[in-house]
Short mmCIF file of C-alpha atoms in Angstrom, two decimals:
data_model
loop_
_atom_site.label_atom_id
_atom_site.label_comp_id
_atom_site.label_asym_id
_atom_site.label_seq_id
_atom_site.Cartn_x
_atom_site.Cartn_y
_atom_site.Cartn_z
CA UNK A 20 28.36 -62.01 9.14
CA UNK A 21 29.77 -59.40 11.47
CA UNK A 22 32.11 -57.95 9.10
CA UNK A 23 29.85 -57.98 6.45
CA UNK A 24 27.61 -55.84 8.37
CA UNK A 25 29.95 -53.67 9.32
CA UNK A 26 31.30 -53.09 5.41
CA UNK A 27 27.15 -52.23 4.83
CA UNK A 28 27.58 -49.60 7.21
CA UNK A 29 30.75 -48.00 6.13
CA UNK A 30 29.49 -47.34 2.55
CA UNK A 31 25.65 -46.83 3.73
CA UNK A 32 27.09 -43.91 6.36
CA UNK A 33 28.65 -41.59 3.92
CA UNK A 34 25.70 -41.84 1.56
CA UNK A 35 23.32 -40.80 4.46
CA UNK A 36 25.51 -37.93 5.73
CA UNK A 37 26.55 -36.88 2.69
CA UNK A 38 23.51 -37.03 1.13
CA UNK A 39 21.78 -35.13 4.68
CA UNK A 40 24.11 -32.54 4.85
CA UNK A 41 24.22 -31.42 1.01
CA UNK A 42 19.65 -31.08 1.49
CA UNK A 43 20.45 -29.47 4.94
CA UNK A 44 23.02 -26.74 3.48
CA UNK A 45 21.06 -26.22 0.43
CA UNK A 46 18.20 -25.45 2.17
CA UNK A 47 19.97 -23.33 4.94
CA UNK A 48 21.92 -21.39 1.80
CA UNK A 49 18.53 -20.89 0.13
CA UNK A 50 16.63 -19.73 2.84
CA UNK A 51 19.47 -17.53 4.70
CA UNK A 52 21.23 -16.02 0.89
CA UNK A 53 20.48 -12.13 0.71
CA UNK A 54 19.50 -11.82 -3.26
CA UNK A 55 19.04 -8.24 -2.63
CA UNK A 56 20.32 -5.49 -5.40
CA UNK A 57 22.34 -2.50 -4.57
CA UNK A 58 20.54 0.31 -5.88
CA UNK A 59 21.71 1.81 -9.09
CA UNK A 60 22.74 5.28 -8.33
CA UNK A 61 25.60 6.90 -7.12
CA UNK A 62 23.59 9.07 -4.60
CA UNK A 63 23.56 8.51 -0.60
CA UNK A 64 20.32 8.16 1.75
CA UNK A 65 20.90 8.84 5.28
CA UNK A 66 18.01 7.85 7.61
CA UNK A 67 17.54 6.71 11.23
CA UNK A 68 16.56 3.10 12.86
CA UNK A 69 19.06 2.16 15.48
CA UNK A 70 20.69 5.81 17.06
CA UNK A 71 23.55 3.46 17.46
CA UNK A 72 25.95 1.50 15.37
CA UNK A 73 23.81 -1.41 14.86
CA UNK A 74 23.85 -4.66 13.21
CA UNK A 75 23.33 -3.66 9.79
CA UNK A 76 26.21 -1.14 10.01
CA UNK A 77 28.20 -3.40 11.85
CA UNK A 78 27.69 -5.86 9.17
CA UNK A 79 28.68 -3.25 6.00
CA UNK A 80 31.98 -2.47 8.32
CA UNK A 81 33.03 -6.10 8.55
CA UNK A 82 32.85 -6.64 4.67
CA UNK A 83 33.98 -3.27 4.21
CA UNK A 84 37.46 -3.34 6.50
CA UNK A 85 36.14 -0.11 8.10
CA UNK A 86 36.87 1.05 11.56
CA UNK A 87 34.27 3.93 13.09
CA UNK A 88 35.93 6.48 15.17
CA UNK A 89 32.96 7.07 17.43
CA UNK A 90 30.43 4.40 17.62
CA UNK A 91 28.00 7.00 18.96
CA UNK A 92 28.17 9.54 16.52
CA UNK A 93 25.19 10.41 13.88
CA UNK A 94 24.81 13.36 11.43
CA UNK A 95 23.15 16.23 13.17
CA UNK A 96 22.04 19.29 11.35
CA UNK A 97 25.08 20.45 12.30
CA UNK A 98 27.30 18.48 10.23
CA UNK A 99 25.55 19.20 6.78
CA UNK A 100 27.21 22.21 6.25
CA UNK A 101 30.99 20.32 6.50
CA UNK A 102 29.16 17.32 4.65
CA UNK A 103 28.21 19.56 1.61
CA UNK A 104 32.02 20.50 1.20
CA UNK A 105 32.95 17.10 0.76
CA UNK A 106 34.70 16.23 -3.13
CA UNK A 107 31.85 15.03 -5.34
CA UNK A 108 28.86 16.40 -3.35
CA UNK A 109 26.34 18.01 -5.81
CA UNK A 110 23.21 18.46 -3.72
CA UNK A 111 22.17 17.62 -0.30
CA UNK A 112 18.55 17.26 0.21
CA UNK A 113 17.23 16.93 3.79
CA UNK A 114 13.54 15.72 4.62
CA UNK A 115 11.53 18.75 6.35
CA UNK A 116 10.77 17.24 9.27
CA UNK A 117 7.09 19.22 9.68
CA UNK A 118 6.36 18.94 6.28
CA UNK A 119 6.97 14.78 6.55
CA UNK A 120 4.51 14.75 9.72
CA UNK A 121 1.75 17.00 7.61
CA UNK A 122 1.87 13.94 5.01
CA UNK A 123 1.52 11.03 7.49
CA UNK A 124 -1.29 12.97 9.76
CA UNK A 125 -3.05 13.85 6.10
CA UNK A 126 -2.54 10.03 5.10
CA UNK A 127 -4.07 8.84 8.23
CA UNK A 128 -6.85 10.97 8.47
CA UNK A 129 -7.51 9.65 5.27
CA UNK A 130 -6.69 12.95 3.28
CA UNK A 131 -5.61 13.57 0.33
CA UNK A 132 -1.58 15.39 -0.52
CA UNK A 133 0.08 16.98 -3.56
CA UNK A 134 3.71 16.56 -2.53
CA UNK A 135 6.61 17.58 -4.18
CA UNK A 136 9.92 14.68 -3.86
CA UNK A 137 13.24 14.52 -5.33
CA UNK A 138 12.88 12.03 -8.02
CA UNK A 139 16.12 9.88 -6.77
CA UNK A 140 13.99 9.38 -3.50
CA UNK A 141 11.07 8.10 -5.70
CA UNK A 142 13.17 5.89 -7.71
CA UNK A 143 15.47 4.54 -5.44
CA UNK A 144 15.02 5.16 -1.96
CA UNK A 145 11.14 4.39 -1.61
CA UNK A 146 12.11 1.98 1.41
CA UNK A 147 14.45 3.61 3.87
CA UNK A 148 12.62 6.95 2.87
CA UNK A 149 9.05 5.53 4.17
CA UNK A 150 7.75 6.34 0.55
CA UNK A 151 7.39 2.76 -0.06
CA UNK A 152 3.89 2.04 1.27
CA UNK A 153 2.59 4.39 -1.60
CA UNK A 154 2.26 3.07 -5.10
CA UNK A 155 4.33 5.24 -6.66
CA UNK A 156 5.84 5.25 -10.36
CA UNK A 157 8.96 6.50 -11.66
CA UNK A 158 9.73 9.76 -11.77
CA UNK A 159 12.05 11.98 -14.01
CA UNK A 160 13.98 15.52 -13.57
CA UNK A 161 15.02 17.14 -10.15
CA UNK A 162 11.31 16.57 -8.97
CA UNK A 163 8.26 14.63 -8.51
CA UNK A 164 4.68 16.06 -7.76
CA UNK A 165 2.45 12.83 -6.47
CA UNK A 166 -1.08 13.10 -5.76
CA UNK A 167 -0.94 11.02 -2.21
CA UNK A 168 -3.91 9.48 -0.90
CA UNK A 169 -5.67 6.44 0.90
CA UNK A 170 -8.27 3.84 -0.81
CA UNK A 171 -9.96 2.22 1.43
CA UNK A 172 -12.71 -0.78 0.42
CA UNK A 173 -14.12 -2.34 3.60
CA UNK A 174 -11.14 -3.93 5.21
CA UNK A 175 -9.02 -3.15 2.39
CA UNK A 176 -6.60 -0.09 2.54
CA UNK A 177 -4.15 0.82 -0.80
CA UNK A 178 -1.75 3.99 -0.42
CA UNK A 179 -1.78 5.09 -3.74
CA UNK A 180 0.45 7.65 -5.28
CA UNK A 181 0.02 8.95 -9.04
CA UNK A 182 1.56 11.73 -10.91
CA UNK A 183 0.02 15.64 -10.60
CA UNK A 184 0.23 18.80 -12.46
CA UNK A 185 -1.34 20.60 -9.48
CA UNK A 186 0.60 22.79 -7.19
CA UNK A 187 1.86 20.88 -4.12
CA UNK A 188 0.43 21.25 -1.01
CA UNK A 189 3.73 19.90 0.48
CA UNK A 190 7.67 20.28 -0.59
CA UNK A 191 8.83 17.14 1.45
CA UNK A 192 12.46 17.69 1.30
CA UNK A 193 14.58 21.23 2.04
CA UNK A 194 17.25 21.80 -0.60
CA UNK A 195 20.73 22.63 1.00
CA UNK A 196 21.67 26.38 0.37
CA UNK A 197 23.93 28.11 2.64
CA UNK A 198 22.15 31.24 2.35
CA UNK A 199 19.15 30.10 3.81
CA UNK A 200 20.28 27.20 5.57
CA UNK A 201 20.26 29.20 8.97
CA UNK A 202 16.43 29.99 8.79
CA UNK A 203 15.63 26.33 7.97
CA UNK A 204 17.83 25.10 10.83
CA UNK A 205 16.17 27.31 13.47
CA UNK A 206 13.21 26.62 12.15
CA UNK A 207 13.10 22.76 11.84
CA UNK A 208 15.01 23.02 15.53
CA UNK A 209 12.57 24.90 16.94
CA UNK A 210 9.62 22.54 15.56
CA UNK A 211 11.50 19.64 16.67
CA UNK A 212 11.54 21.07 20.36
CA UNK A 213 7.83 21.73 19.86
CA UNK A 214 6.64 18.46 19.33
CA UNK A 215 9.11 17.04 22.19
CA UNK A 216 11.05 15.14 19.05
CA UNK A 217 14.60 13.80 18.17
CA UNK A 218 17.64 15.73 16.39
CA UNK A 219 17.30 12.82 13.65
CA UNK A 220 18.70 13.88 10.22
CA UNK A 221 17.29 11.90 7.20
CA UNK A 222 18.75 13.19 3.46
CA UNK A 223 19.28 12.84 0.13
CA UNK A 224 23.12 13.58 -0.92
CA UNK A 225 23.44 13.24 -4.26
CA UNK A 226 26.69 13.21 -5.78
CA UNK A 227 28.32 14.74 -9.02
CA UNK A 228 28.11 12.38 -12.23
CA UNK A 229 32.04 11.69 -12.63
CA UNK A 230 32.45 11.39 -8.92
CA UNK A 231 32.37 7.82 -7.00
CA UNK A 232 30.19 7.78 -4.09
CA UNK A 233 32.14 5.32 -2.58
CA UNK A 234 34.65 7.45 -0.49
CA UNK A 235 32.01 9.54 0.75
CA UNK A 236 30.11 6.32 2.20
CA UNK A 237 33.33 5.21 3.66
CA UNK A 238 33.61 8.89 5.36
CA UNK A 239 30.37 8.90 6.45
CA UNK A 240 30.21 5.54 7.79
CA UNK A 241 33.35 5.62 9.70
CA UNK A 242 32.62 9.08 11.00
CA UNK A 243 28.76 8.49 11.96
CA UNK A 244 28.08 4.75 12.32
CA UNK A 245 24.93 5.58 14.37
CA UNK A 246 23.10 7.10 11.28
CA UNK A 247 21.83 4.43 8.45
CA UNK A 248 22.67 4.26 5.20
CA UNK A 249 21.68 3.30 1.85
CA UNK A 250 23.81 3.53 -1.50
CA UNK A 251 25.57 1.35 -4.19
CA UNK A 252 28.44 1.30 -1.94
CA UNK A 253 26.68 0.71 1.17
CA UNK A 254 24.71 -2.20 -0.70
CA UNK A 255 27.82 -4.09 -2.45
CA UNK A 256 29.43 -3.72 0.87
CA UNK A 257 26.62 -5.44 3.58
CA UNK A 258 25.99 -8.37 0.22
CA UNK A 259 29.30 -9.46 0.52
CA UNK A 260 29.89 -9.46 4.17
CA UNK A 261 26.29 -11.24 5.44
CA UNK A 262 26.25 -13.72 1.96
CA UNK A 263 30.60 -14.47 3.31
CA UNK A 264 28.83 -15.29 6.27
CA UNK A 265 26.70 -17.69 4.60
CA UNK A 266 29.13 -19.54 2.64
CA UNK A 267 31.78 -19.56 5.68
CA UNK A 268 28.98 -21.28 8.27
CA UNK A 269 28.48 -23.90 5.39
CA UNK A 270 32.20 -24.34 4.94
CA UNK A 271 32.93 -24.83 8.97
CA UNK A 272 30.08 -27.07 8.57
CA UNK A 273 31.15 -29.00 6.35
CA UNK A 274 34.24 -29.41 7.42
CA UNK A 275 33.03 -31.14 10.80
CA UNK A 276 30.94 -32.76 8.88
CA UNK A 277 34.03 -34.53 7.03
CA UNK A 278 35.97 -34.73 10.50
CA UNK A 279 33.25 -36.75 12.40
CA UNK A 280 32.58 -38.92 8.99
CA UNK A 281 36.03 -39.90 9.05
CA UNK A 282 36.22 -40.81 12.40
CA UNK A 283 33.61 -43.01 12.17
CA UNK A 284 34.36 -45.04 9.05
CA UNK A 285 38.02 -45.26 10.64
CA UNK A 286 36.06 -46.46 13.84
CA UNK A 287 33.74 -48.65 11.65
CA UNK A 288 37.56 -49.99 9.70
CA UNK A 289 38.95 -50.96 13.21
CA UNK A 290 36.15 -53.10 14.50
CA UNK A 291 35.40 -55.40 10.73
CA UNK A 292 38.93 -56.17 11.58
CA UNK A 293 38.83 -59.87 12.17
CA UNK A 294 40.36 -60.49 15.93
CA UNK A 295 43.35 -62.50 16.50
CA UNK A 296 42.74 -65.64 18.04
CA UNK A 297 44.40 -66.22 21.35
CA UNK A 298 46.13 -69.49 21.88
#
């Protein structure tokens, strides 16, 4: 009867782990898998969260074999000058810094905003670039003229963002030229020191059509890790780093999974062993 019992046990165990296990890493892969899509451009964004080289960078480094020289570094305003001279670099378009907090003290005073964007911002960059709580639509050319404004019904509020012919009030981004770069730097320093603010550089780079952004991001990660990033190569780098993770805690998993398994049907072998009887 013992043994018998025993035998139920050794084929019922593996069933139950097994069986456990393959629900509990499904639902762990399902719930912890990054499905997210690299954007499809070959252009950079640079913006600002951490001021240091945080997780998300760390995690794009890791996947990406890169090593930063400084982990303290981010762009300043002036590095833009060397970063325009980089192979590949077409334009370099950095967000006005005044003309960003006209739009968000317009938006919540519930005005409306013609502003004028670089259409790669619109189309790809609406996130990191803030743009995203607007509804805004895909743009086309250099530029994009949205009509910016607030609905508001009750308890209800929609940022809402539709195309304009008019003028803009606001030109939200500074396009790099060296021959008035000087007057926009003293300028946007000056207004940063007004409003007691941070040397924070967030831009556009967008790169030539035969060149791969790639190297750049590599450059510009391992050179500044404290600024943030977003870009094909930036993207394709971070997926297959945090989604390794993913499948590497399921493997280890797994593995002592089959370790302790083992162990216990050898365990479960040793005592349906009938005992010799002593004479």
């Amino acid at each position: 009867m013992r043994s018998n019992i025993l035998l139920v046990f050794m084929l019922a165990v593996p069933i139950l782990v097994i069986s456990i296990f393959i629900g509990a890493a499904g639902f762990y892969y399902l719930t912890n898998i990054s499905t997210d899509e690299p954007v499809d451009t070959n252009s950079i964004y640079v913006y600002v969260v951490d001021r240091e080289f945080g997780e998300l960078n760390r995690t794009y480094c890791k996947g990406s074999g890169i090593v930063p020289e400084n982990e303290t570094f981010l762009i300043t305003y002036e590095d833009i000058p060397e970063i325009f001279e980089e192979d590949g670099v077409q334009d370099i378009y950095i967000l006005d810094v005044s003309a960003s907090n006209k739009l968000w003290n317009c938006h919540n005073d519930g005005e409306t905003s013609i502003v004028k964007i670089p259409s790669e911002v619109v189309n790809y960059f609406d996130e990191c670039s803030g743009m995203g709580c607007f509804s805004v639509k895909p743009a086309s050319g250099e530029y994009a003229v949205f009509k910016c404004y607030t609905v508001t019904d009750g308890k209800e509020c929609e940022d809402v963002a539709e195309p304009s012919s008019e003028e803009p009030d606001l030109c939200l981004y500074y396009k790099y030229d060296p021959a008035t770069w000087d007057a926009f730097k003293a300028d946007t320093e000056r207004y940063i020191s007004e409003i007691d603010g941070y040397d924070e550089v967030e831009m556009l780079i967008t790169m030539k059509s035969e060149t791969d952004s790639r190297v750049l991001q590599q450059y510009l990660m391992k050179t500044f890790p404290a600024s943030n990033y977003e870009s094909l190569e930036y993207g394709e780098g971070w997926l297959k780093a945090y989604n390794g993770t993913i499948t590497t805690n399921i493997t280890i998993a797994a593995v002592i999974t089959f370790v302790l398994l083992l162990g216990t049907e050898v365990l479960l072998g040793v005592l349906r062993k009938p005992r010799k009887q002593q004479v």
